[in-house]
PDB file of C-alpha atoms and ligand atoms in Angstrom:
ATOM      1  CA  UNK A   1     150.819-285.640-160.969  1.00  0.00           C
ATOM      2  CA  UNK A   2     148.363-284.055-163.403  1.00  0.00           C
ATOM      3  CA  UNK A   3     149.260-280.809-165.135  1.00  0.00           C
ATOM      4  CA  UNK A   4     148.237-277.451-163.747  1.00  0.00           C
ATOM      5  CA  UNK A   5     145.260-276.057-165.571  1.00  0.00           C
ATOM      6  CA  UNK A   6     144.310-272.839-163.793  1.00  0.00           C
ATOM      7  CA  UNK A   7     146.707-270.789-161.741  1.00  0.00           C
ATOM      8  CA  UNK A   8     146.669-267.539-159.795  1.00  0.00           C
ATOM      9  CA  UNK A   9     150.073-266.052-159.074  1.00  0.00           C
ATOM     10  CA  UNK A  10     150.334-263.348-156.443  1.00  0.00           C
ATOM     11  CA  UNK A  11     146.852-261.983-157.087  1.00  0.00           C
ATOM     12  CA  UNK A  12     145.583-259.039-155.100  1.00  0.00           C
ATOM     13  CA  UNK A  13     142.202-257.357-155.203  1.00  0.00           C
ATOM     14  CA  UNK A  14     141.473-254.272-153.162  1.00  0.00           C
ATOM     15  CA  UNK A  15     138.223-252.475-152.542  1.00  0.00           C
ATOM     16  CA  UNK A  16     139.303-249.052-151.356  1.00  0.00           C
ATOM     17  CA  UNK A  17     141.348-249.565-148.230  1.00  0.00           C
ATOM     18  CA  UNK A  18     140.247-253.192-147.886  1.00  0.00           C
ATOM     19  CA  UNK A  19     142.409-255.953-149.336  1.00  0.00           C
ATOM     20  CA  UNK A  20     139.829-258.620-150.143  1.00  0.00           C
ATOM     21  CA  UNK A  21     142.481-260.937-151.638  1.00  0.00           C
ATOM     22  CA  UNK A  22     146.147-260.283-150.916  1.00  0.00           C
ATOM     23  CA  UNK A  23     149.035-261.846-152.860  1.00  0.00           C
ATOM     24  CA  UNK A  24     147.365-265.196-153.225  1.00  0.00           C
ATOM     25  CA  UNK A  25     148.973-268.103-155.071  1.00  0.00           C
ATOM     26  CA  UNK A  26     146.531-270.833-155.976  1.00  0.00           C
ATOM     27  CA  UNK A  27     146.444-273.479-158.651  1.00  0.00           C
ATOM     28  CA  UNK A  28     144.196-276.271-159.842  1.00  0.00           C
ATOM     29  CA  UNK A  29     145.335-279.446-161.563  1.00  0.00           C
ATOM     30  CA  UNK A  30     143.513-281.301-164.299  1.00  0.00           C
ATOM     31  CA  UNK A  31     140.582-283.355-162.997  1.00  0.00           C
ATOM     32  CA  UNK A  32     141.180-282.253-159.452  1.00  0.00           C
ATOM     33  CA  UNK A  33     138.207-281.816-157.117  1.00  0.00           C
ATOM     34  CA  UNK A  34     139.134-278.920-154.893  1.00  0.00           C
ATOM     35  CA  UNK A  35     137.336-276.821-152.329  1.00  0.00           C
ATOM     36  CA  UNK A  36     137.884-273.426-150.776  1.00  0.00           C
ATOM     37  CA  UNK A  37     136.355-272.638-147.412  1.00  0.00           C
ATOM     38  CA  UNK A  38     136.655-269.720-145.065  1.00  0.00           C
ATOM     39  CA  UNK A  39     134.557-267.539-142.822  1.00  0.00           C
ATOM     40  CA  UNK A  40     132.419-264.642-144.033  1.00  0.00           C
ATOM     41  CA  UNK A  41     134.428-262.056-145.918  1.00  0.00           C
ATOM     42  CA  UNK A  42     137.512-264.292-146.164  1.00  0.00           C
ATOM     43  CA  UNK A  43     137.827-263.480-149.874  1.00  0.00           C
ATOM     44  CA  UNK A  44     136.516-266.720-151.391  1.00  0.00           C
ATOM     45  CA  UNK A  45     134.069-265.139-153.813  1.00  0.00           C
ATOM     46  CA  UNK A  46     136.582-262.440-154.708  1.00  0.00           C
ATOM     47  CA  UNK A  47     139.195-265.073-155.595  1.00  0.00           C
ATOM     48  CA  UNK A  48     136.523-266.946-157.549  1.00  0.00           C
ATOM     49  CA  UNK A  49     135.693-263.747-159.449  1.00  0.00           C
ATOM     50  CA  UNK A  50     139.369-263.174-160.186  1.00  0.00           C
ATOM     51  CA  UNK A  51     139.734-266.707-161.556  1.00  0.00           C
ATOM     52  CA  UNK A  52     136.616-266.418-163.701  1.00  0.00           C
ATOM     53  CA  UNK A  53     137.339-262.893-164.978  1.00  0.00           C
ATOM     54  CA  UNK A  54     134.595-260.967-163.222  1.00  0.00           C
ATOM     55  CA  UNK A  55     137.265-258.925-161.426  1.00  0.00           C
ATOM     56  CA  UNK A  56     140.651-257.800-162.707  1.00  0.00           C
ATOM     57  CA  UNK A  57     143.379-258.211-160.110  1.00  0.00           C
ATOM     58  CA  UNK A  58     145.209-255.086-158.945  1.00  0.00           C
ATOM     59  CA  UNK A  59     148.348-257.199-158.934  1.00  0.00           C
ATOM     60  CA  UNK A  60     149.274-260.676-160.065  1.00  0.00           C
ATOM     61  CA  UNK A  61     148.605-262.993-162.955  1.00  0.00           C
ATOM     62  CA  UNK A  62     146.008-265.612-163.820  1.00  0.00           C
ATOM     63  CA  UNK A  63     147.082-268.397-166.157  1.00  0.00           C
ATOM     64  CA  UNK A  64     145.089-271.039-167.976  1.00  0.00           C
ATOM     65  CA  UNK A  65     147.239-273.908-169.252  1.00  0.00           C
ATOM     66  CA  UNK A  66     150.217-271.616-168.948  1.00  0.00           C
ATOM     67  CA  UNK A  67     148.653-268.834-170.975  1.00  0.00           C
ATOM     68  CA  UNK A  68     148.242-265.424-169.351  1.00  0.00           C
ATOM     69  CA  UNK A  69     144.493-264.729-169.163  1.00  0.00           C
ATOM     70  CA  UNK A  70     144.641-261.949-166.566  1.00  0.00           C
ATOM     71  CA  UNK A  71     142.924-259.539-168.922  1.00  0.00           C
ATOM     72  CA  UNK A  72     140.577-262.042-170.588  1.00  0.00           C
ATOM     73  CA  UNK A  73     136.846-261.418-170.151  1.00  0.00           C
ATOM     74  CA  UNK A  74     134.570-264.026-168.544  1.00  0.00           C
ATOM     75  CA  UNK A  75     133.254-264.919-172.012  1.00  0.00           C
ATOM     76  CA  UNK A  76     136.748-265.433-173.376  1.00  0.00           C
ATOM     77  CA  UNK A  77     137.513-267.724-170.439  1.00  0.00           C
ATOM     78  CA  UNK A  78     134.371-269.713-171.161  1.00  0.00           C
ATOM     79  CA  UNK A  79     135.656-270.055-174.718  1.00  0.00           C
ATOM     80  CA  UNK A  80     138.902-271.500-173.344  1.00  0.00           C
ATOM     81  CA  UNK A  81     137.056-274.133-171.347  1.00  0.00           C
ATOM     82  CA  UNK A  82     136.199-272.589-167.996  1.00  0.00           C
ATOM     83  CA  UNK A  83     132.615-272.473-166.844  1.00  0.00           C
ATOM     84  CA  UNK A  84     131.110-271.181-163.669  1.00  0.00           C
ATOM     85  CA  UNK A  85     127.607-272.079-162.664  1.00  0.00           C
ATOM     86  CA  UNK A  86     125.125-269.613-163.962  1.00  0.00           C
ATOM     87  CA  UNK A  87     123.579-267.346-161.434  1.00  0.00           C
ATOM     88  CA  UNK A  88     119.895-268.113-161.039  1.00  0.00           C
ATOM     89  CA  UNK A  89     119.108-265.038-163.119  1.00  0.00           C
ATOM     90  CA  UNK A  90     120.731-266.760-166.093  1.00  0.00           C
ATOM     91  CA  UNK A  91     117.932-269.292-166.235  1.00  0.00           C
ATOM     92  CA  UNK A  92     114.817-268.311-168.133  1.00  0.00           C
ATOM     93  CA  UNK A  93     112.262-268.591-165.380  1.00  0.00           C
ATOM     94  CA  UNK A  94     109.210-268.617-167.625  1.00  0.00           C
ATOM     95  CA  UNK A  95     110.580-271.370-169.845  1.00  0.00           C
ATOM     96  CA  UNK A  96     110.524-275.046-169.031  1.00  0.00           C
ATOM     97  CA  UNK A  97     113.477-276.992-167.668  1.00  0.00           C
ATOM     98  CA  UNK A  98     114.076-278.742-170.961  1.00  0.00           C
ATOM     99  CA  UNK A  99     114.014-275.511-172.956  1.00  0.00           C
ATOM    100  CA  UNK A 100     116.576-273.965-170.613  1.00  0.00           C
ATOM    101  CA  UNK A 101     118.795-276.977-171.265  1.00  0.00           C
ATOM    102  CA  UNK A 102     118.288-276.650-175.006  1.00  0.00           C
ATOM    103  CA  UNK A 103     119.254-272.975-174.875  1.00  0.00           C
ATOM    104  CA  UNK A 104     122.352-273.674-172.771  1.00  0.00           C
ATOM    105  CA  UNK A 105     123.409-276.456-175.107  1.00  0.00           C
ATOM    106  CA  UNK A 106     123.044-274.408-178.247  1.00  0.00           C
ATOM    107  CA  UNK A 107     124.571-271.314-176.743  1.00  0.00           C
ATOM    108  CA  UNK A 108     127.615-273.324-175.726  1.00  0.00           C
ATOM    109  CA  UNK A 109     127.992-275.074-179.045  1.00  0.00           C
ATOM    110  CA  UNK A 110     127.176-271.994-181.109  1.00  0.00           C
ATOM    111  CA  UNK A 111     124.998-273.987-183.438  1.00  0.00           C
ATOM    112  CA  UNK A 112     122.510-271.196-183.581  1.00  0.00           C
ATOM    113  CA  UNK A 113     121.974-267.780-182.104  1.00  0.00           C
ATOM    114  CA  UNK A 114     119.941-267.494-178.952  1.00  0.00           C
ATOM    115  CA  UNK A 115     117.424-265.224-180.609  1.00  0.00           C
ATOM    116  CA  UNK A 116     117.001-267.563-183.519  1.00  0.00           C
ATOM    117  CA  UNK A 117     116.368-270.392-181.084  1.00  0.00           C
ATOM    118  CA  UNK A 118     113.825-268.489-179.088  1.00  0.00           C
ATOM    119  CA  UNK A 119     111.901-267.471-182.187  1.00  0.00           C
ATOM    120  CA  UNK A 120     112.107-270.819-183.866  1.00  0.00           C
ATOM    121  CA  UNK A 121     110.998-272.471-180.607  1.00  0.00           C
ATOM    122  CA  UNK A 122     113.066-275.023-178.812  1.00  0.00           C
ATOM    123  CA  UNK A 123     110.759-277.867-179.646  1.00  0.00           C
ATOM    124  CA  UNK A 124     112.610-279.397-182.512  1.00  0.00           C
ATOM    125  CA  UNK A 125     115.872-279.446-180.558  1.00  0.00           C
ATOM    126  CA  UNK A 126     114.512-281.255-177.523  1.00  0.00           C
ATOM    127  CA  UNK A 127     115.466-284.603-178.957  1.00  0.00           C
ATOM    128  CA  UNK A 128     119.227-283.919-178.861  1.00  0.00           C
ATOM    129  CA  UNK A 129     120.860-286.870-177.090  1.00  0.00           C
ATOM    130  CA  UNK A 130     122.906-284.580-174.851  1.00  0.00           C
ATOM    131  CA  UNK A 131     119.708-283.001-173.564  1.00  0.00           C
ATOM    132  CA  UNK A 132     118.210-286.371-172.728  1.00  0.00           C
ATOM    133  CA  UNK A 133     121.414-287.370-170.948  1.00  0.00           C
ATOM    134  CA  UNK A 134     121.432-284.131-168.956  1.00  0.00           C
ATOM    135  CA  UNK A 135     117.831-284.664-167.824  1.00  0.00           C
ATOM    136  CA  UNK A 136     118.754-288.146-166.688  1.00  0.00           C
ATOM    137  CA  UNK A 137     122.110-287.352-165.086  1.00  0.00           C
ATOM    138  CA  UNK A 138     120.835-284.362-163.159  1.00  0.00           C
ATOM    139  CA  UNK A 139     117.621-286.047-162.145  1.00  0.00           C
ATOM    140  CA  UNK A 140     115.442-283.499-163.911  1.00  0.00           C
ATOM    141  CA  UNK A 141     113.350-285.907-165.972  1.00  0.00           C
ATOM    142  CA  UNK A 142     110.304-285.633-163.733  1.00  0.00           C
ATOM    143  CA  UNK A 143     110.296-281.825-163.975  1.00  0.00           C
ATOM    144  CA  UNK A 144     111.395-281.503-167.581  1.00  0.00           C
ATOM    145  CA  UNK A 145     108.277-279.615-168.692  1.00  0.00           C
ATOM    146  CA  UNK A 146     107.882-277.533-165.560  1.00  0.00           C
ATOM    147  CA  UNK A 147     108.501-273.798-165.764  1.00  0.00           C
ATOM    148  CA  UNK A 148     111.707-272.904-163.944  1.00  0.00           C
ATOM    149  CA  UNK A 149     109.883-270.424-161.706  1.00  0.00           C
ATOM    150  CA  UNK A 150     108.024-273.374-160.149  1.00  0.00           C
ATOM    151  CA  UNK A 151     111.138-275.410-159.296  1.00  0.00           C
ATOM    152  CA  UNK A 152     112.471-275.892-155.800  1.00  0.00           C
ATOM    153  CA  UNK A 153     115.843-274.313-155.087  1.00  0.00           C
ATOM    154  CA  UNK A 154     117.517-277.725-155.240  1.00  0.00           C
ATOM    155  CA  UNK A 155     116.002-278.477-158.630  1.00  0.00           C
ATOM    156  CA  UNK A 156     117.085-275.049-159.844  1.00  0.00           C
ATOM    157  CA  UNK A 157     120.659-275.665-158.679  1.00  0.00           C
ATOM    158  CA  UNK A 158     120.739-279.011-160.481  1.00  0.00           C
ATOM    159  CA  UNK A 159     119.467-277.250-163.578  1.00  0.00           C
ATOM    160  CA  UNK A 160     122.148-274.564-163.275  1.00  0.00           C
ATOM    161  CA  UNK A 161     124.859-277.194-162.983  1.00  0.00           C
ATOM    162  CA  UNK A 162     123.362-279.162-165.864  1.00  0.00           C
ATOM    163  CA  UNK A 163     123.395-276.013-167.997  1.00  0.00           C
ATOM    164  CA  UNK A 164     127.049-275.400-167.151  1.00  0.00           C
ATOM    165  CA  UNK A 165     128.010-279.023-167.803  1.00  0.00           C
ATOM    166  CA  UNK A 166     126.318-279.024-171.218  1.00  0.00           C
ATOM    167  CA  UNK A 167     129.056-276.668-172.369  1.00  0.00           C
ATOM    168  CA  UNK A 168     131.523-279.508-171.603  1.00  0.00           C
ATOM    169  CA  UNK A 169     133.919-277.251-169.732  1.00  0.00           C
ATOM    170  CA  UNK A 170     137.346-278.447-168.650  1.00  0.00           C
ATOM    171  CA  UNK A 171     137.048-276.495-165.417  1.00  0.00           C
ATOM    172  CA  UNK A 172     133.790-276.176-163.558  1.00  0.00           C
ATOM    173  CA  UNK A 173     133.685-273.516-160.861  1.00  0.00           C
ATOM    174  CA  UNK A 174     130.880-273.371-158.324  1.00  0.00           C
ATOM    175  CA  UNK A 175     130.414-270.664-155.716  1.00  0.00           C
ATOM    176  CA  UNK A 176     128.364-272.039-152.827  1.00  0.00           C
ATOM    177  CA  UNK A 177     126.213-274.423-154.854  1.00  0.00           C
ATOM    178  CA  UNK A 178     124.705-275.767-151.632  1.00  0.00           C
ATOM    179  CA  UNK A 179     123.702-272.439-150.104  1.00  0.00           C
ATOM    180  CA  UNK A 180     120.086-272.293-149.024  1.00  0.00           C
ATOM    181  CA  UNK A 181     119.353-275.917-149.861  1.00  0.00           C
ATOM    182  CA  UNK A 182     117.422-278.313-147.659  1.00  0.00           C
ATOM    183  CA  UNK A 183     119.304-281.380-146.458  1.00  0.00           C
ATOM    184  CA  UNK A 184     117.575-283.624-149.002  1.00  0.00           C
ATOM    185  CA  UNK A 185     118.479-281.246-151.834  1.00  0.00           C
ATOM    186  CA  UNK A 186     122.139-281.064-150.795  1.00  0.00           C
ATOM    187  CA  UNK A 187     122.449-284.770-151.446  1.00  0.00           C
ATOM    188  CA  UNK A 188     120.917-284.399-154.908  1.00  0.00           C
ATOM    189  CA  UNK A 189     123.311-281.633-155.915  1.00  0.00           C
ATOM    190  CA  UNK A 190     126.335-283.502-154.542  1.00  0.00           C
ATOM    191  CA  UNK A 191     125.248-286.637-156.382  1.00  0.00           C
ATOM    192  CA  UNK A 192     125.224-284.802-159.700  1.00  0.00           C
ATOM    193  CA  UNK A 193     128.598-283.249-158.981  1.00  0.00           C
ATOM    194  CA  UNK A 194     130.022-286.615-158.006  1.00  0.00           C
ATOM    195  CA  UNK A 195     129.181-287.888-161.476  1.00  0.00           C
ATOM    196  CA  UNK A 196     131.452-285.214-162.946  1.00  0.00           C
ATOM    197  CA  UNK A 197     134.521-286.315-160.992  1.00  0.00           C
ATOM    198  CA  UNK A 198     137.302-287.443-163.311  1.00  0.00           C
ATOM    199  CA  UNK A 199     135.766-285.667-166.293  1.00  0.00           C
ATOM    200  CA  UNK A 200     136.409-282.110-165.235  1.00  0.00           C
ATOM    201  CA  UNK A 201     138.424-280.038-162.852  1.00  0.00           C
ATOM    202  CA  UNK A 202     135.975-278.957-160.177  1.00  0.00           C
ATOM    203  CA  UNK A 203     136.398-276.040-157.802  1.00  0.00           C
ATOM    204  CA  UNK A 204     133.781-275.586-155.174  1.00  0.00           C
ATOM    205  CA  UNK A 205     133.640-272.609-152.850  1.00  0.00           C
ATOM    206  CA  UNK A 206     131.724-273.432-149.702  1.00  0.00           C
ATOM    207  CA  UNK A 207     130.944-271.736-146.483  1.00  0.00           C
ATOM    208  CA  UNK A 208     130.348-274.880-144.487  1.00  0.00           C
ATOM    209  CA  UNK A 209     132.354-278.014-144.828  1.00  0.00           C
ATOM    210  CA  UNK A 210     130.417-280.884-143.327  1.00  0.00           C
ATOM    211  CA  UNK A 211     128.595-281.539-146.595  1.00  0.00           C
ATOM    212  CA  UNK A 212     131.618-281.671-148.852  1.00  0.00           C
ATOM    213  CA  UNK A 213     134.177-283.584-146.859  1.00  0.00           C
ATOM    214  CA  UNK A 214     133.620-286.873-148.674  1.00  0.00           C
ATOM    215  CA  UNK A 215     133.591-285.120-152.005  1.00  0.00           C
ATOM    216  CA  UNK A 216     136.719-282.991-152.013  1.00  0.00           C
ATOM    217  CA  UNK A 217     140.190-284.332-152.751  1.00  0.00           C
ATOM    218  CA  UNK A 218     141.835-281.180-151.546  1.00  0.00           C
ATOM    219  CA  UNK A 219     140.909-278.321-149.275  1.00  0.00           C
ATOM    220  CA  UNK A 220     142.099-274.732-149.085  1.00  0.00           C
ATOM    221  CA  UNK A 221     141.228-272.399-146.247  1.00  0.00           C
ATOM    222  CA  UNK A 222     141.119-268.639-146.678  1.00  0.00           C
ATOM    223  CA  UNK A 223     141.113-266.084-143.933  1.00  0.00           C
ATOM    224  CA  UNK A 224     141.169-262.309-144.305  1.00  0.00           C
ATOM    225  CA  UNK A 225     142.214-262.401-147.935  1.00  0.00           C
ATOM    226  CA  UNK A 226     144.981-264.968-147.527  1.00  0.00           C
ATOM    227  CA  UNK A 227     145.335-268.705-147.919  1.00  0.00           C
ATOM    228  CA  UNK A 228     146.179-270.040-144.500  1.00  0.00           C
ATOM    229  CA  UNK A 229     146.254-273.754-145.331  1.00  0.00           C
ATOM    230  CA  UNK A 230     146.058-275.986-148.374  1.00  0.00           C
ATOM    231  CA  UNK A 231     146.262-279.731-148.846  1.00  0.00           C
ATOM    232  CA  UNK A 232     144.597-283.007-147.942  1.00  0.00           C
ATOM    233  CA  UNK A 233     141.208-282.444-146.301  1.00  0.00           C
ATOM    234  CA  UNK A 234     141.682-283.667-142.721  1.00  0.00           C
ATOM    235  CA  UNK A 235     145.250-282.488-142.515  1.00  0.00           C
ATOM    236  CA  UNK A 236     144.210-279.002-143.595  1.00  0.00           C
ATOM    237  CA  UNK A 237     141.509-278.882-140.950  1.00  0.00           C
ATOM    238  CA  UNK A 238     144.037-279.818-138.278  1.00  0.00           C
ATOM    239  CA  UNK A 239     146.416-277.054-139.321  1.00  0.00           C
ATOM    240  CA  UNK A 240     147.069-274.821-136.265  1.00  0.00           C
ATOM    241  CA  UNK A 241     146.188-271.615-138.081  1.00  0.00           C
ATOM    242  CA  UNK A 242     142.934-273.152-139.339  1.00  0.00           C
ATOM    243  CA  UNK A 243     142.060-274.238-135.812  1.00  0.00           C
ATOM    244  CA  UNK A 244     142.705-270.730-134.573  1.00  0.00           C
ATOM    245  CA  UNK A 245     141.226-268.592-137.376  1.00  0.00           C
ATOM    246  CA  UNK A 246     138.531-270.763-138.895  1.00  0.00           C
ATOM    247  CA  UNK A 247     137.363-272.940-136.056  1.00  0.00           C
ATOM    248  CA  UNK A 248     138.205-270.286-133.513  1.00  0.00           C
ATOM    249  CA  UNK A 249     139.572-272.838-131.149  1.00  0.00           C
ATOM    250  CA  UNK A 250     141.639-271.276-128.435  1.00  0.00           C
ATOM    251  CA  UNK A 251     144.855-273.345-128.330  1.00  0.00           C
ATOM    252  CA  UNK A 252     144.915-272.918-124.567  1.00  0.00           C
ATOM    253  CA  UNK A 253     141.404-274.331-124.152  1.00  0.00           C
ATOM    254  CA  UNK A 254     140.025-277.707-125.214  1.00  0.00           C
ATOM    255  CA  UNK A 255     136.674-278.650-126.800  1.00  0.00           C
ATOM    256  CA  UNK A 256     134.364-276.010-128.342  1.00  0.00           C
ATOM    257  CA  UNK A 257     134.444-276.864-132.041  1.00  0.00           C
ATOM    258  CA  UNK A 258     133.761-273.405-133.456  1.00  0.00           C
ATOM    259  CA  UNK A 259     130.660-272.562-135.468  1.00  0.00           C
ATOM    260  CA  UNK A 260     131.277-273.799-138.998  1.00  0.00           C
ATOM    261  CA  UNK A 261     130.402-277.486-138.969  1.00  0.00           C
TER     262      UNK A 261
HETATM  263  N1  LIG B   1     132.258-255.476-154.892  1.00  0.00           N
HETATM  264  C1  LIG B   1     132.753-255.212-153.671  1.00  0.00           C
HETATM  265  N2  LIG B   1     132.925-253.952-153.231  1.00  0.00           N
HETATM  266  C2  LIG B   1     133.440-253.694-152.014  1.00  0.00           C
HETATM  267  N3  LIG B   1     133.833-254.655-151.146  1.00  0.00           N
HETATM  268  C3  LIG B   1     133.683-255.909-151.514  1.00  0.00           C
HETATM  269  C4  LIG B   1     133.136-256.281-152.793  1.00  0.00           C
HETATM  270  N4  LIG B   1     133.117-257.626-152.894  1.00  0.00           N
HETATM  271  C5  LIG B   1     133.614-258.089-151.739  1.00  0.00           C
HETATM  272  N5  LIG B   1     133.959-257.071-150.910  1.00  0.00           N
HETATM  273  C6  LIG B   1     134.565-257.200-149.575  1.00  0.00           C
HETATM  274  O1  LIG B   1     135.710-258.027-149.710  1.00  0.00           O
HETATM  275  C7  LIG B   1     135.811-258.942-148.616  1.00  0.00           C
HETATM  276  C8  LIG B   1     135.821-260.360-149.156  1.00  0.00           C
HETATM  277  O2  LIG B   1     134.518-260.642-149.643  1.00  0.00           O
HETATM  278  P1  LIG B   1     134.135-262.007-150.364  1.00  0.00           P
HETATM  279  O3  LIG B   1     132.787-261.816-150.911  1.00  0.00           O
HETATM  280  O4  LIG B   1     135.211-262.385-151.292  1.00  0.00           O
HETATM  281  O5  LIG B   1     134.123-262.993-149.134  1.00  0.00           O
HETATM  282  P2  LIG B   1     133.630-264.499-149.036  1.00  0.00           P
HETATM  283  O6  LIG B   1     134.751-265.286-148.448  1.00  0.00           O
HETATM  284  O7  LIG B   1     133.066-264.945-150.329  1.00  0.00           O
HETATM  285  O8  LIG B   1     132.489-264.377-147.937  1.00  0.00           O
HETATM  286  P3  LIG B   1     131.068-265.157-147.791  1.00  0.00           P
HETATM  287  O9  LIG B   1     131.376-266.442-147.073  1.00  0.00           O
HETATM  288  O10 LIG B   1     130.250-264.248-146.943  1.00  0.00           O
HETATM  289  O11 LIG B   1     130.497-265.379-149.163  1.00  0.00           O
HETATM  290  C9  LIG B   1     134.650-258.628-147.708  1.00  0.00           C
HETATM  291  O12 LIG B   1     135.097-257.778-146.678  1.00  0.00           O
HETATM  292  C10 LIG B   1     133.658-257.932-148.595  1.00  0.00           C
HETATM  293  O13 LIG B   1     132.859-257.029-147.876  1.00  0.00           O
HETATM  294 MG1  LIG B   2     131.197-265.558-150.986  1.00  0.00          MG
END
């Protein structure tokens, strides 16, 4: 079995009286493709923020390759090899697709400061082979010169993932990368993610599961700040507590497959 790469041990995060994540143990192995699902408010994004350093846990430890990173900032974690998808605000909406890729590439590889790049124009860096590969891999070639503000949401998501992947992270973390996408765009985003399998550890937080069932090797279900099941996809979905809490299937009644599919 592959080595553990990222691990949360007994992490808790409270917001006032609310325990958003309570004493959660969770770990990811190298090159694993894992998913976390759960209903609204289950604590998925909070756990994601704890793993990526956007929140400090009230209790517990986060480790990266055995090293305690509980107090490391998001930037320090990026430096260690973790990368979450950029929020849409991290794209430069008035620049073209290709120039966003150039900026992400150079920011990640620290070849030049962002300001220097902006003032020197991106033009001369557009020929980098990694940029060409990213355009191809993420199916952005046809929109390469389009301003980001004119992209569809699906194209923007592919760009975000491409920007994250250009940093060559060891762990790629995505919080609801499929949210708000049309059916046709979901396929495009999953296709680009599928091409990363085996190269990176991938953690995907999703609200709905029907789209990701062929993609994930492992599934974890959260409910009210706790992990209620973890393991192989179908087996996890059949877990009695998942049927009760996530699918809201009354064990006494039959049929009625909840509202999450
Ligand atoms: N910054 C915050 N301040 C106060 N409460 C918060 C904060 N972030 C999350 N919460 C609360 O913590 C709980 C867990 O929220 P979280 O966003 O982690 O859930 P989630 O599983 O990602 O839900 P969703 O599927 O809606 O994205 C919720 O009750 C939420 O209202
Ligand atoms: Mg969330």
